[in-house]
mmCIF file of C-alpha atoms in Angstrom:
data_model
loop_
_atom_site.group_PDB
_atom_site.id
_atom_site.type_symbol
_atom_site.label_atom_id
_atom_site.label_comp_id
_atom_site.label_asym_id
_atom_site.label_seq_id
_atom_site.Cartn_x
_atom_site.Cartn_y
_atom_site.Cartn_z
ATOM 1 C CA UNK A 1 0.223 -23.065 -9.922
ATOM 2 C CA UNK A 2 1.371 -19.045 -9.283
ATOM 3 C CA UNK A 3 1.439 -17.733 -5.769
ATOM 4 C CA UNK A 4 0.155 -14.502 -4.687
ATOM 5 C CA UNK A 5 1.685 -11.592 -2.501
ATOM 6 C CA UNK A 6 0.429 -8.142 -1.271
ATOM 7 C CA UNK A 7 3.146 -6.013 -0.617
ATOM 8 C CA UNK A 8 1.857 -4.238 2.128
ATOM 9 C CA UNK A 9 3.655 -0.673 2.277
ATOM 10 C CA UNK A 10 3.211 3.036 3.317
ATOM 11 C CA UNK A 11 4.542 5.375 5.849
ATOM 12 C CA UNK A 12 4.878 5.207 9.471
ATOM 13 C CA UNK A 13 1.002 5.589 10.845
ATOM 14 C CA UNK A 14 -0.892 4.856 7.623
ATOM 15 C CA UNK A 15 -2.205 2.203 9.016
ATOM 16 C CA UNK A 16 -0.799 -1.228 7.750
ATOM 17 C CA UNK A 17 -1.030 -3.774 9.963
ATOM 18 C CA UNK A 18 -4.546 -2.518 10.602
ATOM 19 C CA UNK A 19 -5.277 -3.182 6.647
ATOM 20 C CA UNK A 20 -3.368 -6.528 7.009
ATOM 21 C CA UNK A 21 -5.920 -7.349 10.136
ATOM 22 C CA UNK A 22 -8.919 -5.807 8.342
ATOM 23 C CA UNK A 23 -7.700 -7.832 5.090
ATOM 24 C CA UNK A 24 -7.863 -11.295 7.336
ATOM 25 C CA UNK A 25 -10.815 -11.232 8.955
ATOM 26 C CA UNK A 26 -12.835 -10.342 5.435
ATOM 27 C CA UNK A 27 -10.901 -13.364 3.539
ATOM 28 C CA UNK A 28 -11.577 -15.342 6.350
ATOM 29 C CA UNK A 29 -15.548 -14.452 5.996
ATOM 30 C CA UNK A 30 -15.031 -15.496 2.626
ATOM 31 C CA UNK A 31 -13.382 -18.929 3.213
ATOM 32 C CA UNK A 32 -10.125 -17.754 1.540
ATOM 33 C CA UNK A 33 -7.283 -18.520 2.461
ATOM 34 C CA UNK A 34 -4.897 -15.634 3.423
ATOM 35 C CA UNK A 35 -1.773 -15.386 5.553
ATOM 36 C CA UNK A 36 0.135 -12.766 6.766
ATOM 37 C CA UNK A 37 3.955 -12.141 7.548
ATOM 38 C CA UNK A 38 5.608 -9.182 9.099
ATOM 39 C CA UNK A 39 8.452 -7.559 7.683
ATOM 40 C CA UNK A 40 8.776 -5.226 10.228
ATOM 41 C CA UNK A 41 11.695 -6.028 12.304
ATOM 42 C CA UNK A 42 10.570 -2.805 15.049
ATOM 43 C CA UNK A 43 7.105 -4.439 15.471
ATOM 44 C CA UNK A 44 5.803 -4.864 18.985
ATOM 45 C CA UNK A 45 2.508 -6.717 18.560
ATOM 46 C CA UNK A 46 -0.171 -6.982 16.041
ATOM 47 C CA UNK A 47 -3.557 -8.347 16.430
ATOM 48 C CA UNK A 48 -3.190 -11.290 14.111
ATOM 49 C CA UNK A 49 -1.599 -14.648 13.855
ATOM 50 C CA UNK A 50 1.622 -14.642 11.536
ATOM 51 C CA UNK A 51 2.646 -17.403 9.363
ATOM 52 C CA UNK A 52 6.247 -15.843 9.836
ATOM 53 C CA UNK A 53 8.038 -13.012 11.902
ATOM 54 C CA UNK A 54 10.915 -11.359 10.909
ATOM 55 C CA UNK A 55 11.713 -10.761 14.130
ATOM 56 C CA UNK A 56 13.209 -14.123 14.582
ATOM 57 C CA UNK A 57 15.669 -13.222 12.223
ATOM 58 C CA UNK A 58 16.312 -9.872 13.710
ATOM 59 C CA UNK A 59 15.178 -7.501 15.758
ATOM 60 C CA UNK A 60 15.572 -3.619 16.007
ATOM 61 C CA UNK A 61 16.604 -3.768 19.201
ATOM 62 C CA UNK A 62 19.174 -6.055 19.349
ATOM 63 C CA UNK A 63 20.894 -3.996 16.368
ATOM 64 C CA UNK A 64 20.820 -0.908 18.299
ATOM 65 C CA UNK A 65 22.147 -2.063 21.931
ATOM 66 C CA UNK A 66 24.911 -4.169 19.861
ATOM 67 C CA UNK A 67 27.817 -1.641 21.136
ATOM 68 C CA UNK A 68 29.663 -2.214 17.593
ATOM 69 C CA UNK A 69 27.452 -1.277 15.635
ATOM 70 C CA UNK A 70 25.886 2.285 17.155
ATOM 71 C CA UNK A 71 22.992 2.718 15.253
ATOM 72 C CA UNK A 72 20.000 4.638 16.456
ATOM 73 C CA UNK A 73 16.693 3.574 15.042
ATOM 74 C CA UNK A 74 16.229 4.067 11.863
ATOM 75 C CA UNK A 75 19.942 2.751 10.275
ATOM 76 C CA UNK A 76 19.033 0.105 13.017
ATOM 77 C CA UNK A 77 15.977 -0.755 10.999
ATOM 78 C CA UNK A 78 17.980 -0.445 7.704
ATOM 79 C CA UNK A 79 20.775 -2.587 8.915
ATOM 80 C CA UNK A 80 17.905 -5.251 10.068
ATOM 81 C CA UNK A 81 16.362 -5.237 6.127
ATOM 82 C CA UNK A 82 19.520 -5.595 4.562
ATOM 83 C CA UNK A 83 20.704 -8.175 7.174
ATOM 84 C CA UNK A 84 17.280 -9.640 5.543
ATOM 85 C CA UNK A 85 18.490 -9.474 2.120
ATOM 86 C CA UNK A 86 21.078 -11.545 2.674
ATOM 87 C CA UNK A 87 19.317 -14.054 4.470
ATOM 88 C CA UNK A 88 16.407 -14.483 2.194
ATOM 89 C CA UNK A 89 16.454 -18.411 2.185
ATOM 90 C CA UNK A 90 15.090 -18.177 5.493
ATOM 91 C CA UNK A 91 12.036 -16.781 4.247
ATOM 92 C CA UNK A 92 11.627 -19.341 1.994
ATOM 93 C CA UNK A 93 11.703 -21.758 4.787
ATOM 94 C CA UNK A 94 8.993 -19.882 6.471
ATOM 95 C CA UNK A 95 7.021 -19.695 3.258
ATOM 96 C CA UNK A 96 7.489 -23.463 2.730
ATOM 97 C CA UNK A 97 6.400 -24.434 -1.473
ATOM 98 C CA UNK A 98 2.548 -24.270 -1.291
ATOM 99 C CA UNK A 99 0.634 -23.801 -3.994
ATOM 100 C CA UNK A 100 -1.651 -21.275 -4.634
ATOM 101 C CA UNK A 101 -0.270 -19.288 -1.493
ATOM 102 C CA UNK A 102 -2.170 -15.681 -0.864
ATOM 103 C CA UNK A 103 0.137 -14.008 1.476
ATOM 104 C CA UNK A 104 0.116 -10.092 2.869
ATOM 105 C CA UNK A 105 3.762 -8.365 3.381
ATOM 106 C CA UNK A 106 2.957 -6.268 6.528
ATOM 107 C CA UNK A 107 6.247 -4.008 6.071
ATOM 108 C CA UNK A 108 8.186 -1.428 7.595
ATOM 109 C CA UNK A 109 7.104 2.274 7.149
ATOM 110 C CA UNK A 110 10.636 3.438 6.115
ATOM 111 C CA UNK A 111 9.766 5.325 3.138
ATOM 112 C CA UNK A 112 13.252 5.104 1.875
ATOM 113 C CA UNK A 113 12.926 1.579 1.669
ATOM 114 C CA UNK A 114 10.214 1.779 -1.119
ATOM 115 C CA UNK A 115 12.152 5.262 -3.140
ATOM 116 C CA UNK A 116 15.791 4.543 -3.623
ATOM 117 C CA UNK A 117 17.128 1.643 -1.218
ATOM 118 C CA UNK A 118 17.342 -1.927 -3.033
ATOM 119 C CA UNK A 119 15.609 -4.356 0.017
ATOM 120 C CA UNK A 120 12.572 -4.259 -1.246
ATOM 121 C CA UNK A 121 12.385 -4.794 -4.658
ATOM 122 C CA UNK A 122 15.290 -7.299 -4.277
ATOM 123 C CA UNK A 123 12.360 -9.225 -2.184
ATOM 124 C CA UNK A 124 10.041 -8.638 -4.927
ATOM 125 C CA UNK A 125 12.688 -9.990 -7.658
ATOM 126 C CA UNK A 126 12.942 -13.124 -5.212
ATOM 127 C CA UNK A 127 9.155 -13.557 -4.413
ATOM 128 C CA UNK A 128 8.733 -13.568 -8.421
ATOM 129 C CA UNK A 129 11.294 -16.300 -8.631
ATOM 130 C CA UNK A 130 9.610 -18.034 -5.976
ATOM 131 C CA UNK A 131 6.495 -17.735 -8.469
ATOM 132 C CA UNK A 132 4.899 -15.314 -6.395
ATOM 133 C CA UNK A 133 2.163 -13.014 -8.457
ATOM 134 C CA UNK A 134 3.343 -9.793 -6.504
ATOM 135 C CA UNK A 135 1.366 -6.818 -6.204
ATOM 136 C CA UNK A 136 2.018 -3.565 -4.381
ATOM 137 C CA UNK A 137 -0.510 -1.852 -2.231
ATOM 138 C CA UNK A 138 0.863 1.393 -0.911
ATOM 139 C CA UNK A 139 -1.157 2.740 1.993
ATOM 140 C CA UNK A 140 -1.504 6.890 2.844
ATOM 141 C CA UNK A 141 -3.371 8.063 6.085
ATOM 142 C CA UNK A 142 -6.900 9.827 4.806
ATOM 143 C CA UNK A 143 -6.192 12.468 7.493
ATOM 144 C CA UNK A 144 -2.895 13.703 6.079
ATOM 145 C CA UNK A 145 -4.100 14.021 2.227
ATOM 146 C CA UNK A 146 -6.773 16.686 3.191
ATOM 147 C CA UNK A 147 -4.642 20.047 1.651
ATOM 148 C CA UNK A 148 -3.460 20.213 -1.828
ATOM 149 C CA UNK A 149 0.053 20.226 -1.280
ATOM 150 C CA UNK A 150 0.143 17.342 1.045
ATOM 151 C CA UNK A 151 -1.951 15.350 -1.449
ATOM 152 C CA UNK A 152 1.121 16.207 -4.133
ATOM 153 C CA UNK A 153 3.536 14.626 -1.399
ATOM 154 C CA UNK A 154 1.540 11.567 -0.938
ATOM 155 C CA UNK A 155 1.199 10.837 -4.545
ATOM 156 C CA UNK A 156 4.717 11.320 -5.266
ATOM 157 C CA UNK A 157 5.548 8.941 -2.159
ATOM 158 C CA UNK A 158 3.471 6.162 -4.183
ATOM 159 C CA UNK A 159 4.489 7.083 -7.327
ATOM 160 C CA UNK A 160 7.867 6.668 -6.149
ATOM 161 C CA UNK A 161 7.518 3.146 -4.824
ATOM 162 C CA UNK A 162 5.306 2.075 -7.871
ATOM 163 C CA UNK A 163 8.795 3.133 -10.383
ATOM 164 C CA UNK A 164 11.220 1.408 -7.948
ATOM 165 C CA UNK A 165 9.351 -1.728 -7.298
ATOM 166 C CA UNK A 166 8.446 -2.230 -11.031
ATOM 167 C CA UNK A 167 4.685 -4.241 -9.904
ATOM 168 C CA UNK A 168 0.947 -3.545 -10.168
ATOM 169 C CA UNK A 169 -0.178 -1.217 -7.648
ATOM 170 C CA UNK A 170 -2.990 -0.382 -5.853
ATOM 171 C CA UNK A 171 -3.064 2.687 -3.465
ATOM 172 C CA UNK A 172 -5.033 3.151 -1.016
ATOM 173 C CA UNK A 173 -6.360 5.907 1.467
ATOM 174 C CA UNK A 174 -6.605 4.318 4.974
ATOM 175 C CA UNK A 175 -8.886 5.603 7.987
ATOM 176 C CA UNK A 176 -11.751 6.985 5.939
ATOM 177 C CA UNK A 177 -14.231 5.649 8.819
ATOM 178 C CA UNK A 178 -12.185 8.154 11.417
ATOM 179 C CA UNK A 179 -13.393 11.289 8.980
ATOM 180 C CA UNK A 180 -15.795 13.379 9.870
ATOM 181 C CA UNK A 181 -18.578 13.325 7.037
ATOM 182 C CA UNK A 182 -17.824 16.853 5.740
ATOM 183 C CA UNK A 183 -14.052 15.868 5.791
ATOM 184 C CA UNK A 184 -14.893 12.632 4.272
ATOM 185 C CA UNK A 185 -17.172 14.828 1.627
ATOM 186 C CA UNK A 186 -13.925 17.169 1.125
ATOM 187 C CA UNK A 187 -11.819 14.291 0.268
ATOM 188 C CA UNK A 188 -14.177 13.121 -2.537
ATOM 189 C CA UNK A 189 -12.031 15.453 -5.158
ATOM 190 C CA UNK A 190 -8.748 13.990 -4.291
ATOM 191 C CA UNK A 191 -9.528 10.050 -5.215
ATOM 192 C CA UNK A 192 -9.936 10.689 -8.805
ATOM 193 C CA UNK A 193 -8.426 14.165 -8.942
ATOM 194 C CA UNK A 194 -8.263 17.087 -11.615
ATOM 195 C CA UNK A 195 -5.196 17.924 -11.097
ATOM 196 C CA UNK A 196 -4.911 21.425 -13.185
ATOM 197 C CA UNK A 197 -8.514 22.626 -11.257
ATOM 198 C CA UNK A 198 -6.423 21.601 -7.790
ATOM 199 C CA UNK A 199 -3.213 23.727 -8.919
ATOM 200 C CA UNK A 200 -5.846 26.403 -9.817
ATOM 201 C CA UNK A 201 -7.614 26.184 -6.807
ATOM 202 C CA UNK A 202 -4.226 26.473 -4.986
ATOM 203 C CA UNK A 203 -2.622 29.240 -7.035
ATOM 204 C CA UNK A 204 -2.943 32.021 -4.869
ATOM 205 C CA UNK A 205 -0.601 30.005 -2.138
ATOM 206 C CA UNK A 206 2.052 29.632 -4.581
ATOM 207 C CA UNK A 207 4.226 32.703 -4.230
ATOM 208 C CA UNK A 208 7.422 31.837 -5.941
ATOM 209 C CA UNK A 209 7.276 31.734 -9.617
ATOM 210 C CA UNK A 210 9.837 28.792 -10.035
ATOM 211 C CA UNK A 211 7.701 26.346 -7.304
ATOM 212 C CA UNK A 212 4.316 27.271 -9.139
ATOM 213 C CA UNK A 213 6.167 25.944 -12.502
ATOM 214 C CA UNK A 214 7.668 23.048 -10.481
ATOM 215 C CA UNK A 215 4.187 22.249 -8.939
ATOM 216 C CA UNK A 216 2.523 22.646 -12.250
ATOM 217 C CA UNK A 217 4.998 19.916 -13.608
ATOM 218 C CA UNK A 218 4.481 17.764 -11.101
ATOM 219 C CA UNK A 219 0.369 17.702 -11.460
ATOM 220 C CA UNK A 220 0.466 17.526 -15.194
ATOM 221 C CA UNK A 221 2.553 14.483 -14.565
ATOM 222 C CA UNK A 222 -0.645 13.086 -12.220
ATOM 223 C CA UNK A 223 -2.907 14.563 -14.422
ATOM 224 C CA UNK A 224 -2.016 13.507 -17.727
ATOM 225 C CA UNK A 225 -0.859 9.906 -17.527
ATOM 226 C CA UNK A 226 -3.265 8.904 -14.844
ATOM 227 C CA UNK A 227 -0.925 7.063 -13.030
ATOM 228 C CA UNK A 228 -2.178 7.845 -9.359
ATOM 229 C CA UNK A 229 -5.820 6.675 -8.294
ATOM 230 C CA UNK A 230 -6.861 6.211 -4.717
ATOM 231 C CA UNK A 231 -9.055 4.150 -3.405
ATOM 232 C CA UNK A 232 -11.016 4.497 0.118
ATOM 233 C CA UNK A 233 -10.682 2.206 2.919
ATOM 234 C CA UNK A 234 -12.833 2.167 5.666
ATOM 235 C CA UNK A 235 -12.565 -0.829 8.122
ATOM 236 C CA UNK A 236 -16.167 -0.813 8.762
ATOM 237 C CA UNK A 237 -17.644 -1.283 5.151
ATOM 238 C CA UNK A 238 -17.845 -5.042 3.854
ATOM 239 C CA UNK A 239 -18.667 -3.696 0.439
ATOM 240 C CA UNK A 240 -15.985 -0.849 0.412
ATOM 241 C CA UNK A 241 -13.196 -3.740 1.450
ATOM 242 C CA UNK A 242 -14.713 -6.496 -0.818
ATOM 243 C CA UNK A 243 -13.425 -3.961 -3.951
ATOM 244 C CA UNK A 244 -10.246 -3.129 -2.697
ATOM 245 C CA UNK A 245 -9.697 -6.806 -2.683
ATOM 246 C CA UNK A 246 -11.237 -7.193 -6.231
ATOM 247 C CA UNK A 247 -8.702 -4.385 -7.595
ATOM 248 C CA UNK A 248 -5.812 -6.094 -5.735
ATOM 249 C CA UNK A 249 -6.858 -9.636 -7.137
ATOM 250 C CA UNK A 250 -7.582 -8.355 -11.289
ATOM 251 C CA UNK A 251 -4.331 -6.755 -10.963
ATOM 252 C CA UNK A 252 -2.292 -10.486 -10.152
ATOM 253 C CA UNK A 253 -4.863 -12.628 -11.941
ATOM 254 C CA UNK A 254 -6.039 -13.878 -8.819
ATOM 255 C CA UNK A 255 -8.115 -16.936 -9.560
ATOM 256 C CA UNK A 256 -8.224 -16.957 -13.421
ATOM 257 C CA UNK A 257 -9.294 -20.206 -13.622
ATOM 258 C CA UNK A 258 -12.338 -18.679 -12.058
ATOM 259 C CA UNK A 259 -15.668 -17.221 -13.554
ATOM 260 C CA UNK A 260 -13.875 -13.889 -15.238
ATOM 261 C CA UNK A 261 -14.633 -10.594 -13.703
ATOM 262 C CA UNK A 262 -13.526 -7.065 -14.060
ATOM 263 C CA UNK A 263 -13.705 -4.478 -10.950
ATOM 264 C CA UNK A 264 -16.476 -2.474 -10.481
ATOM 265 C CA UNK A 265 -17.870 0.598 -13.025
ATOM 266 C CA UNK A 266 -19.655 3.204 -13.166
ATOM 267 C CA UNK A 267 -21.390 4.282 -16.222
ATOM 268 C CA UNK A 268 -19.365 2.348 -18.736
ATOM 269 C CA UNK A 269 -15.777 3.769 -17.069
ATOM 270 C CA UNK A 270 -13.621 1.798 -15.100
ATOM 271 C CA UNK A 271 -13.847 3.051 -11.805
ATOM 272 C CA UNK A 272 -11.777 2.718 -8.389
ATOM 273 C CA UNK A 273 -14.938 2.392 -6.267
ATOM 274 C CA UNK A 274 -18.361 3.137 -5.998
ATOM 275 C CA UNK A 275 -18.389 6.850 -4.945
ATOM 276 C CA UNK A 276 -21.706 7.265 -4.959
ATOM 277 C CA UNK A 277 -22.422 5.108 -2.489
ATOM 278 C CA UNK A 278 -19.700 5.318 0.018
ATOM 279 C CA UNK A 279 -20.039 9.113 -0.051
ATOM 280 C CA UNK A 280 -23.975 9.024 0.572
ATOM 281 C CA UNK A 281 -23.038 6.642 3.411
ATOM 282 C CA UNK A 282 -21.004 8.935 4.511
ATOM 283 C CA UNK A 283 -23.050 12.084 3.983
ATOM 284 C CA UNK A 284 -25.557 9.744 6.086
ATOM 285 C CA UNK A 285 -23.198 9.481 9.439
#
């Protein structure tokens, strides 16, 4: 029997251990079995149980007040997920061999660690030899992807991890219930985007010649391949969780021995949510 893993990833802020808390208590409504382990080695608390805790391994702090070593926070951090590299058989102690595992990866919001360092997807090698199903779910903070140009950044942050790691990915656009309704109206165009109308849209803010060909580039990349969609998240909406899950699950098979089913659409297209009706909830706010 596989085993399945959410890689839980994003930057700093956007909101993961809230998705990994959010994530639990809806599984939990649902009599599923989920746990969660953090990765995070600078954690200070969460507001779930853990099945594991890096922190027993190592801990931020201890790397920076070691007087031989010297490092401030961040190589601290780096030092502690390489130091967890190297130790990954204690992981699979703390995983033990059960089958039909569904674990969450709350992880560290090091960006690096998803774009060019090896940690993670030397976990995500191991996990798969472990017979782990492993999908990535990279998380970006609704609030920041409001402007064109940081939109660009956050796509490129997920695109990023998506090519590194080498696994199905979901991402995902936390804190939609903190929006205000026109904000959350205004963000409508940037879950499914048209990338040329955006650059067009945007145009007169480009000055320099060689960054409007650059940015072009960059959104006919987007645009063309489709290989950025994001979906909403809003803590407070059973429904609006219940298909991020569903998306998450098609993408590692979860339960094929199950009755088959495909995530939602909308007429006849494969869709990444229901727009409709989270926007006229909240239009309704």
């Amino acid at each position: 029997m596989p085993r399945y893993a959410q890689l839980v990833m994003g930057p700093a802020g956007s909101g993961k251990s809230t998705y990994c808390s959010t994530m639990l208590e809806h599984c939990q409504a649902l009599n599923r079995s989920v746990q969660v382990v953090n990765l995070d080695p600078a954690a200070e608390h969460f507001d779930y149980p853990v099945m594991a805790d890096i922190r027993e391994l190592i801990q931020v702090d201890d790397v920076m007040e070691d007087d031989s070593l010297r490092f401030g926070p961040n190589g601290g951090l780096i030092f502690c997920m390489e130091y967890f590299a190297n130790n990954f058989d204690w992981l699979e102690e703390s995983l033990g061999h059960v089958e039909d595992d569904y674990i969450l990866f709350d992880c560290p919001g090091q960006i690096e660690l998803y774009t060019h360092l090896p940690v993670m997807k030397q976990l995500v090698e191991q996990l798969q030899q472990w017979e782990f199903r492993v999908c990535g779910v990279f998380l970006v903070d609704s609030q920041f992807m409001v402007e064109t140009f940081k939109f660009i950044s956050g796509v490129m942050a997920a695109l990023s991890a998506m090519v590194m790691l080498e696994t199905p990915q979901v991402n995902i656009m936390t804190k939609m219930d903190l929006l205000s309704p026109k904000a959350k109206k205004e963000i409508e165009k940037y879950l499914d985007p048209d990338m040329y109308s955006m650059m067009e849209d945007n145009s007169v803010a480009l000055r320099s010649k060689k960054f409007k060909k650059l940015t072009k580039a960059i959104c006919g990349l987007i645009d063309d391949y489709s290989m950025v969609r994001f979906l909403p998240f809003d803590r407070t909406d059973e429904e609006g969780i219940s298909i991020v899950l569903q998306h998450i699950d098609f993408s590692i098979q979860y339960g094929e021995d199950l009755e088959f089913k495909e995530p939602k659409e909308i007429d006849g297209e494969p869709s990444n949510t229901n727009f409709d009706e989270f926007f006229q909830d909240g239009d309704d706010s």
